[in-house]
mmCIF file of C-alpha atoms in Angstrom:
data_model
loop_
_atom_site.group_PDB
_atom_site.id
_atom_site.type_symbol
_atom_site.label_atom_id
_atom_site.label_comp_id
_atom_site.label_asym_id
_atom_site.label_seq_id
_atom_site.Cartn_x
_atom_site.Cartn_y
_atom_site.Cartn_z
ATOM 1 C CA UNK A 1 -13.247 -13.386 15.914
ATOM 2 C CA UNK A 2 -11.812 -13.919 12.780
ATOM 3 C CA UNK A 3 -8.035 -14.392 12.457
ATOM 4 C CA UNK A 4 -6.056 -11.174 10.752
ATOM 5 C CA UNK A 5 -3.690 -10.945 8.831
ATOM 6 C CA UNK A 6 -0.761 -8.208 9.434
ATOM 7 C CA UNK A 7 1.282 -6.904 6.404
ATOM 8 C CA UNK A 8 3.671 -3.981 5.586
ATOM 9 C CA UNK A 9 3.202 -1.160 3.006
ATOM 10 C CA UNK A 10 6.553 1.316 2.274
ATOM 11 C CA UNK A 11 7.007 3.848 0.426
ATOM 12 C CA UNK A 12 10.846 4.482 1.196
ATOM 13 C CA UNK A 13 10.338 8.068 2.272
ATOM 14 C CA UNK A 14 13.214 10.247 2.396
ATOM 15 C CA UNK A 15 13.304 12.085 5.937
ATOM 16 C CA UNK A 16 14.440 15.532 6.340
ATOM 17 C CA UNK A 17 18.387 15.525 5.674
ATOM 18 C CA UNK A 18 18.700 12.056 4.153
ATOM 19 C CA UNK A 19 19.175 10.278 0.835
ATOM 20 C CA UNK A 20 17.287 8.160 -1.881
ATOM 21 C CA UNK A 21 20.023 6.024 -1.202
ATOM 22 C CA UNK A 22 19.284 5.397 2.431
ATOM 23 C CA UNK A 23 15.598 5.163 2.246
ATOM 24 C CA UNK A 24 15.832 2.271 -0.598
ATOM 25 C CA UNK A 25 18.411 0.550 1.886
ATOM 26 C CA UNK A 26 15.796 0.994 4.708
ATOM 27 C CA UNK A 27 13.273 -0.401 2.672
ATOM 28 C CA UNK A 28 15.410 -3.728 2.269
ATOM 29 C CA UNK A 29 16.189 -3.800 5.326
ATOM 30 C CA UNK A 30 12.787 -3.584 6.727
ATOM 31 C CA UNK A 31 11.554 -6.054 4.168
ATOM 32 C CA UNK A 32 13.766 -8.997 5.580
ATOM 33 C CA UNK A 33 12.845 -7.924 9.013
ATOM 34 C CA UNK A 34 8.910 -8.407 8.505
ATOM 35 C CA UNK A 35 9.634 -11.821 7.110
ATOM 36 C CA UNK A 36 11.533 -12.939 9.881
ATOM 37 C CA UNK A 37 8.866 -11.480 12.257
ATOM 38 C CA UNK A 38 6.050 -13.223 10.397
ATOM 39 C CA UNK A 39 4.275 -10.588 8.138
ATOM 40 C CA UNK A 40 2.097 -11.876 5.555
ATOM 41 C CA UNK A 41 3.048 -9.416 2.925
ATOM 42 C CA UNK A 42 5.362 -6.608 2.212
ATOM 43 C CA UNK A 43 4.345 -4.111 -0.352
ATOM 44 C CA UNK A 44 6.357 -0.932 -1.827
ATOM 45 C CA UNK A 45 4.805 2.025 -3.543
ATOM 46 C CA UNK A 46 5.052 3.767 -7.189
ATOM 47 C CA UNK A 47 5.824 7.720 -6.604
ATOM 48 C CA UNK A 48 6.744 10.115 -9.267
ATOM 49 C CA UNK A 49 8.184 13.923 -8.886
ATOM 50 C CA UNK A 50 7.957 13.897 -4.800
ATOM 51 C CA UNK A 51 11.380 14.774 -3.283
ATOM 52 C CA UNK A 52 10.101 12.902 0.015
ATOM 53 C CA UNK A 53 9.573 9.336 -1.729
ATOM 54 C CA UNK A 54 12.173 7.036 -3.191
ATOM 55 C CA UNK A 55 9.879 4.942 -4.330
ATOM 56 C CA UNK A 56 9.190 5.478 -8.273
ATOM 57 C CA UNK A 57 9.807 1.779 -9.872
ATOM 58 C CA UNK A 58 7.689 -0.759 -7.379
ATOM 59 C CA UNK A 59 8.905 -3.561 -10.127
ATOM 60 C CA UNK A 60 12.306 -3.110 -10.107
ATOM 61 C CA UNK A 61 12.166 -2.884 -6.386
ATOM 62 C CA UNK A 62 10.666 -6.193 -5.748
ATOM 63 C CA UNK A 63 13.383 -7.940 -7.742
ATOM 64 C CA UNK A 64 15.589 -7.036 -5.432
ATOM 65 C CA UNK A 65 13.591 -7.925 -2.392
ATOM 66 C CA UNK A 66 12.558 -11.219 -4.018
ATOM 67 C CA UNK A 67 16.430 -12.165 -3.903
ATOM 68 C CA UNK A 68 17.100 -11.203 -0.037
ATOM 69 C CA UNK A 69 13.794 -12.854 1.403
ATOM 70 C CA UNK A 70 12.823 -16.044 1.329
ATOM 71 C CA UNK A 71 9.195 -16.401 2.492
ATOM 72 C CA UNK A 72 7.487 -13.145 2.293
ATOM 73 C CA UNK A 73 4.930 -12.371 -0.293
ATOM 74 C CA UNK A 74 6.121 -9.210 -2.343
ATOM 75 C CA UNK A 75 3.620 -7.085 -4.275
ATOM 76 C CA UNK A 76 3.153 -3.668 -5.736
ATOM 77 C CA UNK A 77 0.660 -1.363 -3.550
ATOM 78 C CA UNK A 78 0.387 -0.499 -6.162
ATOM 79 C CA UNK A 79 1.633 -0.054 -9.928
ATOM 80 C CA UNK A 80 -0.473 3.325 -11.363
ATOM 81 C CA UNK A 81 -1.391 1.262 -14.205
ATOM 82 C CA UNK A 82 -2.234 4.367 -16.593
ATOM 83 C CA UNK A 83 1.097 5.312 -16.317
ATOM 84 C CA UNK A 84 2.177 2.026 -18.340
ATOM 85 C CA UNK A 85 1.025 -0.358 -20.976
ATOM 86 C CA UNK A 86 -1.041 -2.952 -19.746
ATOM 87 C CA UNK A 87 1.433 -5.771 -21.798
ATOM 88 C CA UNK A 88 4.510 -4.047 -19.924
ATOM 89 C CA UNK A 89 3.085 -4.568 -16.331
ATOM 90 C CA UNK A 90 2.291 -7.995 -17.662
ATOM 91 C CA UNK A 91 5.577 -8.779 -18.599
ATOM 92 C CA UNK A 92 7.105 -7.099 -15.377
ATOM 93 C CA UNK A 93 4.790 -9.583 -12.957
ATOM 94 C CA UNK A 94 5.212 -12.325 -15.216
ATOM 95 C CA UNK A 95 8.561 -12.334 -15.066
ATOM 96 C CA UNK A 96 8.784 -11.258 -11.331
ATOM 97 C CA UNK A 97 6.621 -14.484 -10.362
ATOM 98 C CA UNK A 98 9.456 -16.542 -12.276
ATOM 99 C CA UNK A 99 12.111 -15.131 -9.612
ATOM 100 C CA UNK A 100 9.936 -15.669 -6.994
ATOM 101 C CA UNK A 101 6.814 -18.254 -7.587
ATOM 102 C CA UNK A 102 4.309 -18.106 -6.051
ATOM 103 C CA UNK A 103 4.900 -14.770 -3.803
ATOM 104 C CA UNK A 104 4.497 -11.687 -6.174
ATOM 105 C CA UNK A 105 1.023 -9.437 -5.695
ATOM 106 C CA UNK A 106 0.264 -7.526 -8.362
ATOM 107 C CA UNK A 107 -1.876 -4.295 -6.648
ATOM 108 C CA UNK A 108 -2.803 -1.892 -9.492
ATOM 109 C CA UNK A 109 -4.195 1.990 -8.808
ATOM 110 C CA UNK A 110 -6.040 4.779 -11.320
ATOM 111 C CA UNK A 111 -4.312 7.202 -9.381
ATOM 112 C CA UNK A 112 -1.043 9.169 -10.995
ATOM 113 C CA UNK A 113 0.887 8.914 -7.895
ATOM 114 C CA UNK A 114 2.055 12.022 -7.896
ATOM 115 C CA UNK A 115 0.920 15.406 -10.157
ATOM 116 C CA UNK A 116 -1.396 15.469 -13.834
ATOM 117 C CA UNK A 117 1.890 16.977 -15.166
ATOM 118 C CA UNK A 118 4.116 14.287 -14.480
ATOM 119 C CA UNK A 119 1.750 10.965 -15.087
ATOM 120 C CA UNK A 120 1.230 13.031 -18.756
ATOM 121 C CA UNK A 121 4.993 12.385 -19.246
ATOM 122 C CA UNK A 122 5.202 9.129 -17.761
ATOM 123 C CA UNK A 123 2.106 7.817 -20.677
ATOM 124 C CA UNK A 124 1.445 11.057 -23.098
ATOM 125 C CA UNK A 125 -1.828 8.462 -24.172
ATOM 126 C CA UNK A 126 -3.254 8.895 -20.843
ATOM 127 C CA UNK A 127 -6.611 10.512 -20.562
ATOM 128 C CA UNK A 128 -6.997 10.077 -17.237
ATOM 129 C CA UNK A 129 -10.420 8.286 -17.307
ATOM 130 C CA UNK A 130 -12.311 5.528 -15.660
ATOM 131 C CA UNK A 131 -13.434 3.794 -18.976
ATOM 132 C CA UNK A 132 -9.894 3.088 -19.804
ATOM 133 C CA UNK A 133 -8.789 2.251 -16.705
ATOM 134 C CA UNK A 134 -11.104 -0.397 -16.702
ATOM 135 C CA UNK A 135 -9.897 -1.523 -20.096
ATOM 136 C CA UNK A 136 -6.233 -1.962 -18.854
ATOM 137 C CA UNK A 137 -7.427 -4.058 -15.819
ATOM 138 C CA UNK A 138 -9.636 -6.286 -18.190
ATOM 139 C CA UNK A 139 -6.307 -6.221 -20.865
ATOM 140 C CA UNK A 140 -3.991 -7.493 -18.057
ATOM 141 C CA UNK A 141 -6.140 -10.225 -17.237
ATOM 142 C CA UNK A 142 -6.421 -11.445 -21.123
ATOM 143 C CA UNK A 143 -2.434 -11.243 -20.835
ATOM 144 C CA UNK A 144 -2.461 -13.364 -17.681
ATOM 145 C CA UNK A 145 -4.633 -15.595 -19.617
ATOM 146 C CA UNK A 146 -3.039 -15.925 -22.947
ATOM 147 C CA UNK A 147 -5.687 -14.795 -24.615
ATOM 148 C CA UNK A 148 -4.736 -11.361 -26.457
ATOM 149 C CA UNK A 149 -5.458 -11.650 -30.039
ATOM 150 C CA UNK A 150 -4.997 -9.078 -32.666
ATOM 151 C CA UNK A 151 -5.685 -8.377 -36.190
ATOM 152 C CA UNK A 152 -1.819 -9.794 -37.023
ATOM 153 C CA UNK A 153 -2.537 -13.069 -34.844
ATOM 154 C CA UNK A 154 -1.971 -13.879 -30.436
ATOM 155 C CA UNK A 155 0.341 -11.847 -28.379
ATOM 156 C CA UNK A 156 1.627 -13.224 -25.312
ATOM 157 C CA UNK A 157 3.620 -11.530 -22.406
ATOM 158 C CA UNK A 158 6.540 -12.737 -21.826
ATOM 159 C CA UNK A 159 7.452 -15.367 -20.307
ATOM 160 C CA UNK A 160 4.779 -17.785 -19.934
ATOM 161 C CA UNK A 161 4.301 -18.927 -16.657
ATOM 162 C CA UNK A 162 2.053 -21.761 -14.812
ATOM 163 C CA UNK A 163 1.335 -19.387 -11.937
ATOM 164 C CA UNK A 164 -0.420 -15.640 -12.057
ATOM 165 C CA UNK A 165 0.106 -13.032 -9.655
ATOM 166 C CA UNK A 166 -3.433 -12.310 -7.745
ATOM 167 C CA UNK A 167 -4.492 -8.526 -8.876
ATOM 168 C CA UNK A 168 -5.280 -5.999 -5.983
ATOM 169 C CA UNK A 169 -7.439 -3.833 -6.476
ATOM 170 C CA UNK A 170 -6.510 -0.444 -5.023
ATOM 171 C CA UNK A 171 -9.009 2.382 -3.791
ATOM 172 C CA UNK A 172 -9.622 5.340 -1.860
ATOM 173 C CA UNK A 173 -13.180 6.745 -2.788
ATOM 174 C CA UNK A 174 -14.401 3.292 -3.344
ATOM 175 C CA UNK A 175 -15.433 3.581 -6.756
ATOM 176 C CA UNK A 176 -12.581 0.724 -7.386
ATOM 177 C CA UNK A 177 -14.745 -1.431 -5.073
ATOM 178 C CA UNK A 178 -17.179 -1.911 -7.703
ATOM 179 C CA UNK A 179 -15.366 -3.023 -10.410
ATOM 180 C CA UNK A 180 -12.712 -5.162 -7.633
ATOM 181 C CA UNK A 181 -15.900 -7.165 -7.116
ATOM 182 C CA UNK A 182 -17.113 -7.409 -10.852
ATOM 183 C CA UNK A 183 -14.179 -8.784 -12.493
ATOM 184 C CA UNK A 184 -13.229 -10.927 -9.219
ATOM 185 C CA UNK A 185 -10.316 -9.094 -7.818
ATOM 186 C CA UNK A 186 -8.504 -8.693 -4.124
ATOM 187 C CA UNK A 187 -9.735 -5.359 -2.372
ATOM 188 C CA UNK A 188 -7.227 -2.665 -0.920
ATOM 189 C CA UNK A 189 -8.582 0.518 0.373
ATOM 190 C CA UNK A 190 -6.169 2.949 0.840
ATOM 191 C CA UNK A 191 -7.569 4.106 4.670
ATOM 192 C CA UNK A 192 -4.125 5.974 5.176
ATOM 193 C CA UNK A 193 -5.167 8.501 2.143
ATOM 194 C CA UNK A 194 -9.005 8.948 2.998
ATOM 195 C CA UNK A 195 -10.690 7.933 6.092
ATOM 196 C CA UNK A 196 -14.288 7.952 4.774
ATOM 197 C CA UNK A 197 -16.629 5.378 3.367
ATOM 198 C CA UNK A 198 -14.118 2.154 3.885
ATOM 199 C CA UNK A 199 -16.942 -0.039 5.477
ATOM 200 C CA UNK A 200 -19.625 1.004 2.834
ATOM 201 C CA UNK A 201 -17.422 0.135 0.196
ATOM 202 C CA UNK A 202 -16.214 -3.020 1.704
ATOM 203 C CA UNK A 203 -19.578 -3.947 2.393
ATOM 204 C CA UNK A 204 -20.607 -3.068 -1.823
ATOM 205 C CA UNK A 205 -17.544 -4.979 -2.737
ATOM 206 C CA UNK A 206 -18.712 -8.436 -0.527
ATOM 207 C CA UNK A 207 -22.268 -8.034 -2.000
ATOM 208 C CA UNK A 208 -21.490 -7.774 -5.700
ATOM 209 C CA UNK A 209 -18.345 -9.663 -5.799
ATOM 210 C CA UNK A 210 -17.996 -12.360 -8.805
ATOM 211 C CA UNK A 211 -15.722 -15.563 -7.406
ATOM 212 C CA UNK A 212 -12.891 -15.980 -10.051
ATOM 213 C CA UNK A 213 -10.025 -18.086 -10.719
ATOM 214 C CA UNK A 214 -7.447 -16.235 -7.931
ATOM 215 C CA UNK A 215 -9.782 -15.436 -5.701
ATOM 216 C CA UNK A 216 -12.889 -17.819 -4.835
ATOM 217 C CA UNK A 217 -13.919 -15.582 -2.197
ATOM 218 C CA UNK A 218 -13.323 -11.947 -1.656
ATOM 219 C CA UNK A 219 -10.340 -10.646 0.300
ATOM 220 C CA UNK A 220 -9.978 -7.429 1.887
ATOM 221 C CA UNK A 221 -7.007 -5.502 3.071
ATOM 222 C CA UNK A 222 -7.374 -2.220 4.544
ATOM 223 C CA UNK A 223 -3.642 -0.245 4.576
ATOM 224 C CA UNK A 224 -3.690 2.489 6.939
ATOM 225 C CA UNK A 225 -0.920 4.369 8.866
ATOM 226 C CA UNK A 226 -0.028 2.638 12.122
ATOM 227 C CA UNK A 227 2.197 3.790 14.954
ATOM 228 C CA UNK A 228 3.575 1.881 17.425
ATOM 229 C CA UNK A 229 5.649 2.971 20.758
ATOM 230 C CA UNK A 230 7.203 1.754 23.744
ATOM 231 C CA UNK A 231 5.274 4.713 25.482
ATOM 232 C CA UNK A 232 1.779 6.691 25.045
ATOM 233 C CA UNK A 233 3.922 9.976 25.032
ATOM 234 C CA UNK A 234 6.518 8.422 22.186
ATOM 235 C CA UNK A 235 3.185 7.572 20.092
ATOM 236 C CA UNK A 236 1.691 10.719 20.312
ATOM 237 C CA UNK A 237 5.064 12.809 19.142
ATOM 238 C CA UNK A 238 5.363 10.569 15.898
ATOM 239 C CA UNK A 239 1.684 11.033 15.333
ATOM 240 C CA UNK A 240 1.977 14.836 15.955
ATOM 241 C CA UNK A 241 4.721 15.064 13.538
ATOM 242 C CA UNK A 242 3.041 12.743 10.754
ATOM 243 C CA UNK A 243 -0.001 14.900 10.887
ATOM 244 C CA UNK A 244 1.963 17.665 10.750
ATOM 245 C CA UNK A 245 3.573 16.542 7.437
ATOM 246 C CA UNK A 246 -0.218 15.955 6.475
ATOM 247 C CA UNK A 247 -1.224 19.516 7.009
ATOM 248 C CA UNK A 248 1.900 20.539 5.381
ATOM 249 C CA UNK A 249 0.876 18.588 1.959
ATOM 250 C CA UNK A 250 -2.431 19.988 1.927
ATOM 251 C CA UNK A 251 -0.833 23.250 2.046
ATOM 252 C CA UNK A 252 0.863 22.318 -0.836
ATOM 253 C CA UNK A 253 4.315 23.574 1.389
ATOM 254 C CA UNK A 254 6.325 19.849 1.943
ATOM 255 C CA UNK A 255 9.882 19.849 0.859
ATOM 256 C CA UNK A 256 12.171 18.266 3.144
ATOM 257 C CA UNK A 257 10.186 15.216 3.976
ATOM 258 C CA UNK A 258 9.396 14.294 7.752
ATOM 259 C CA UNK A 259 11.209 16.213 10.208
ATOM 260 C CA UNK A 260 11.706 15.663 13.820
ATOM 261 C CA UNK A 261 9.162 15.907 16.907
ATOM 262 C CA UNK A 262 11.436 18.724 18.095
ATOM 263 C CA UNK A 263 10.940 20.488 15.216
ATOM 264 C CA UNK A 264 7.231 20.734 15.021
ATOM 265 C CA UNK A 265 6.393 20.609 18.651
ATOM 266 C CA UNK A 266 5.966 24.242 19.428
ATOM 267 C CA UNK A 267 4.505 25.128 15.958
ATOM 268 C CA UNK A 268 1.932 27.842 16.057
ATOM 269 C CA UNK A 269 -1.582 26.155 14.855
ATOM 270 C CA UNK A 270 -4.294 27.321 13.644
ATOM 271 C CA UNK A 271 -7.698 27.005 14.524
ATOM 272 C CA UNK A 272 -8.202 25.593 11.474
ATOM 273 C CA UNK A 273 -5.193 23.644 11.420
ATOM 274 C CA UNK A 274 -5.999 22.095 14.222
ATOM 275 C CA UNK A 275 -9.392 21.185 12.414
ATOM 276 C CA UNK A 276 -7.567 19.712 9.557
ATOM 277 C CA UNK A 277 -5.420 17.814 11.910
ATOM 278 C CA UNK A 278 -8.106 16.246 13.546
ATOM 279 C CA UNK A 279 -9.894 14.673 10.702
ATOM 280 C CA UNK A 280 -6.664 13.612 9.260
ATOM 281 C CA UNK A 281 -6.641 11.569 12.676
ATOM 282 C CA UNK A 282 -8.673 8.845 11.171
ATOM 283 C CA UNK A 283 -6.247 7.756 8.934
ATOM 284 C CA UNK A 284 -4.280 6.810 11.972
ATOM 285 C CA UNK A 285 -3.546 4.555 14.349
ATOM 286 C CA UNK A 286 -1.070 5.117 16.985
ATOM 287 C CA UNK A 287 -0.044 4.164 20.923
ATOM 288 C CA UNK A 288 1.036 1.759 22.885
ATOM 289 C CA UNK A 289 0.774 -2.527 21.594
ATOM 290 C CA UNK A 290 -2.032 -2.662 23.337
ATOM 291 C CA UNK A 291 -3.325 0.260 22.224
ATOM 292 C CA UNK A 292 -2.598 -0.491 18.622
ATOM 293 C CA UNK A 293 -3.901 -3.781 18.887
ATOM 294 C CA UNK A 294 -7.548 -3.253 20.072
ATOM 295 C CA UNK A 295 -7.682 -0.596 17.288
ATOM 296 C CA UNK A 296 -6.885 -2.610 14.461
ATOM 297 C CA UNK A 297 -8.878 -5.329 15.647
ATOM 298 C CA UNK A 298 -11.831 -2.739 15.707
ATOM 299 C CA UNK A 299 -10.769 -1.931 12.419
ATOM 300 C CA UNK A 300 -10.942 -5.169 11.169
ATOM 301 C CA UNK A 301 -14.326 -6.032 12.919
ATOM 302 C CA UNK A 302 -15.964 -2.859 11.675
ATOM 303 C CA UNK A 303 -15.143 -2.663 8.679
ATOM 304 C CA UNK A 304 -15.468 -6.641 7.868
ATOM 305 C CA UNK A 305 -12.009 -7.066 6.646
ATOM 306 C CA UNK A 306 -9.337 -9.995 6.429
ATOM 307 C CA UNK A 307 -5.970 -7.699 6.649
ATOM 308 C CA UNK A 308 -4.371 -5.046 7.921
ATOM 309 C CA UNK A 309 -1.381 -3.714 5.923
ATOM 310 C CA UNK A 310 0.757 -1.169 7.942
ATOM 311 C CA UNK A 311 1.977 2.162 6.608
ATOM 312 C CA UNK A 312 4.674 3.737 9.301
ATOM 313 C CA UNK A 313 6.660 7.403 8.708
ATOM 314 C CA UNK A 314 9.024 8.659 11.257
ATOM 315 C CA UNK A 315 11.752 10.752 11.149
ATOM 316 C CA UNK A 316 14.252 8.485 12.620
ATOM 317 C CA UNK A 317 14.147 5.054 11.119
ATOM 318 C CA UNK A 318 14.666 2.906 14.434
ATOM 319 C CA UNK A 319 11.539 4.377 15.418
ATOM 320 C CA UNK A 320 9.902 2.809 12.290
ATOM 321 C CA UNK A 321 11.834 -0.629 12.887
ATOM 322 C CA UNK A 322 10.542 -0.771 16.323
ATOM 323 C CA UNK A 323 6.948 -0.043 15.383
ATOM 324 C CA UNK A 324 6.366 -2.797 13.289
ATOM 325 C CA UNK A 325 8.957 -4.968 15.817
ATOM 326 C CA UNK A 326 6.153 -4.114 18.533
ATOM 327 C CA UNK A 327 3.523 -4.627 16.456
ATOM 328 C CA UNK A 328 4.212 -8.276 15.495
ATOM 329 C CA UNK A 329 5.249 -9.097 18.864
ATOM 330 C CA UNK A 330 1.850 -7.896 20.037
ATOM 331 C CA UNK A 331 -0.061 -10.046 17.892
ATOM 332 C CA UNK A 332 2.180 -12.968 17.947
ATOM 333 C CA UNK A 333 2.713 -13.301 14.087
ATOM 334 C CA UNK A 334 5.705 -16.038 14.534
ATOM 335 C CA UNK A 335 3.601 -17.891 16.382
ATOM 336 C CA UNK A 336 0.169 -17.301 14.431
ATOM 337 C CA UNK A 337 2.832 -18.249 11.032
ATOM 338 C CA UNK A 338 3.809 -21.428 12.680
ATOM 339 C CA UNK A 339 -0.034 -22.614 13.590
ATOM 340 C CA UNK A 340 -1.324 -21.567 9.805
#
């Protein structure tokens, strides 16, 4: 058995009754908590127009957690590169692996990360198609490699630096997969949004994938949510209410962000709730360490992948803490740090 890798994606959600201000404090928080537990990478999220999620400017984000950690590799899971200009991000990472060489991930999306309406606003250019999104990837690259020329002569992003950031490719159909493995990129499907076709698209992504500069061999990280409790009975409420939240989105009815077990627990389902509810369960992982463990390690065997990166909601953010607390004592990440 191949070793994995354990790693942290947040999206500084806002639970029901609380603040921007307290989830981006969480988010800090939990950031210099997964380095000192051994994590191999913490990633934060770009969300637009969703009162549940903090989370709108990865960049500006990991500046700050590149000057309270130390250690830990920071990276953007991901930047929704047609909201920006593919010299902007370029800049951004540039200058974000000058604060902190050597540890910034760049992890770039199609996706709007949030409504048509509002990516339209964020980049009135955007057409929202595949052709150009593979344009920007292939333009950031050219930046990374100083080779942008124009009609008026070379444009470089600013500043220069020895050192790129690896680019992540995000996905969730696997469509991504394809061109991930074309132009030589990292792999992260998005397992916590859809549940379906991760190890065919893996498997696509190992078969066709070209070896570049960054990344000599292909890497794959599949993110998916994972909950982690002292008891079976404690696992199963926080899964209950994050599926709940699920059903809720679909519905298109979420406005306060997650609530509490004791809110939800005597909610009257529907048949087909409880349908919807039940498929959603794939996207999940939740129980006891042990529990949690096997299942990610079935995850990881399954699916042929080198990394697991962690996605945890809960209402009450000790619960969160703990999860990932039990989850790297379970797999001994000091320790696996320390012999690597």
């Amino acid at each position: 058995m191949k070793n994995i890798k354990l790693s942290i994606l947040d999206q500084s959600t806002i639970s029901k009754g609380g603040t921007a201000i307290k989830a981006i404090q969480q988010t800090i928080q939990l950031a210099q908590k997964a380095e000192e537990w051994g994590y191999n990478r913490f990633w934060v999220s770009e969300h637009h127009n969703l009162a549940s999620i903090a989370g709108s400017a990865p960049e500006v984000l990991i500046a700050h957690l590149a000057a309270v950690t130390k250690s830990i590799r920071l990276g953007s899971g991901g930047i929704m590169l047609p909201n920006h200009s593919s010299l902007k991000v370029a800049e951004n990472f540039r200058l974000l692996e000058t604060l902190a060489p050597g540890r910034i991930d760049l992890g770039v999306g199609r996706a709007p990360g949030g409504d048509r309406i509002t990516a339209s606003l964020l980049n009135p250019g955007n057409r929202f198609k595949e052709e150009d999104y593979i344009q920007q990837v292939n333009e950031l690259q050219l930046y990374f490699n100083d080779r942008v020329q124009t009609q008026f002569g070379p444009v470089k992003a600013i500043p220069v630096v020895y050192d790129e950031p690896p680019i992540w490719m995000l996905t969730s159909s696997g469509t991504s997969a394809y061109i991930a493995a074309e132009m030589g990129l990292g792999l992260a499907f998005a397992q916590f949004i859809a549940a379906n076709g991760v190890k065919e698209a893996i498997q696509a992504y190992r078969q066709r994938f070209v070896p570049s500069d960054l990344f000599p061999e292909p890497e794959v990280l599949i993110a998916i949510w994972v909950l982690c409790a002292d008891t079976e009975e404690k696992a199963n409420e926080l899964k209950s209410s994050l599926l709940h939240v699920f059903l809720q989105m679909e519905k298109g009815e979420v406005r306060q962000g997650m609530p509490p077990y004791g809110d939800i627990k005597d909610y009257p389902y529907t048949i087909q709730d409880r349908m919807r509810m039940d498929a959603n369960s794939n996207r999940i992982i939740a129980g006891t360490p042990e529990q949690v463990k096997q299942q990610i390690i079935d995850l990881a065997q399954n699916c042929d992948a080198d990394e697991i990166m962690a996605a945890t909601i809960t209402y009450l953010p000790e619960d969160k803490v703990r999860s990932f607390e039990l989850l790297a004592d379970v797999f001994d990440l000091q320790q696996a740090a320390v012999s690597h």
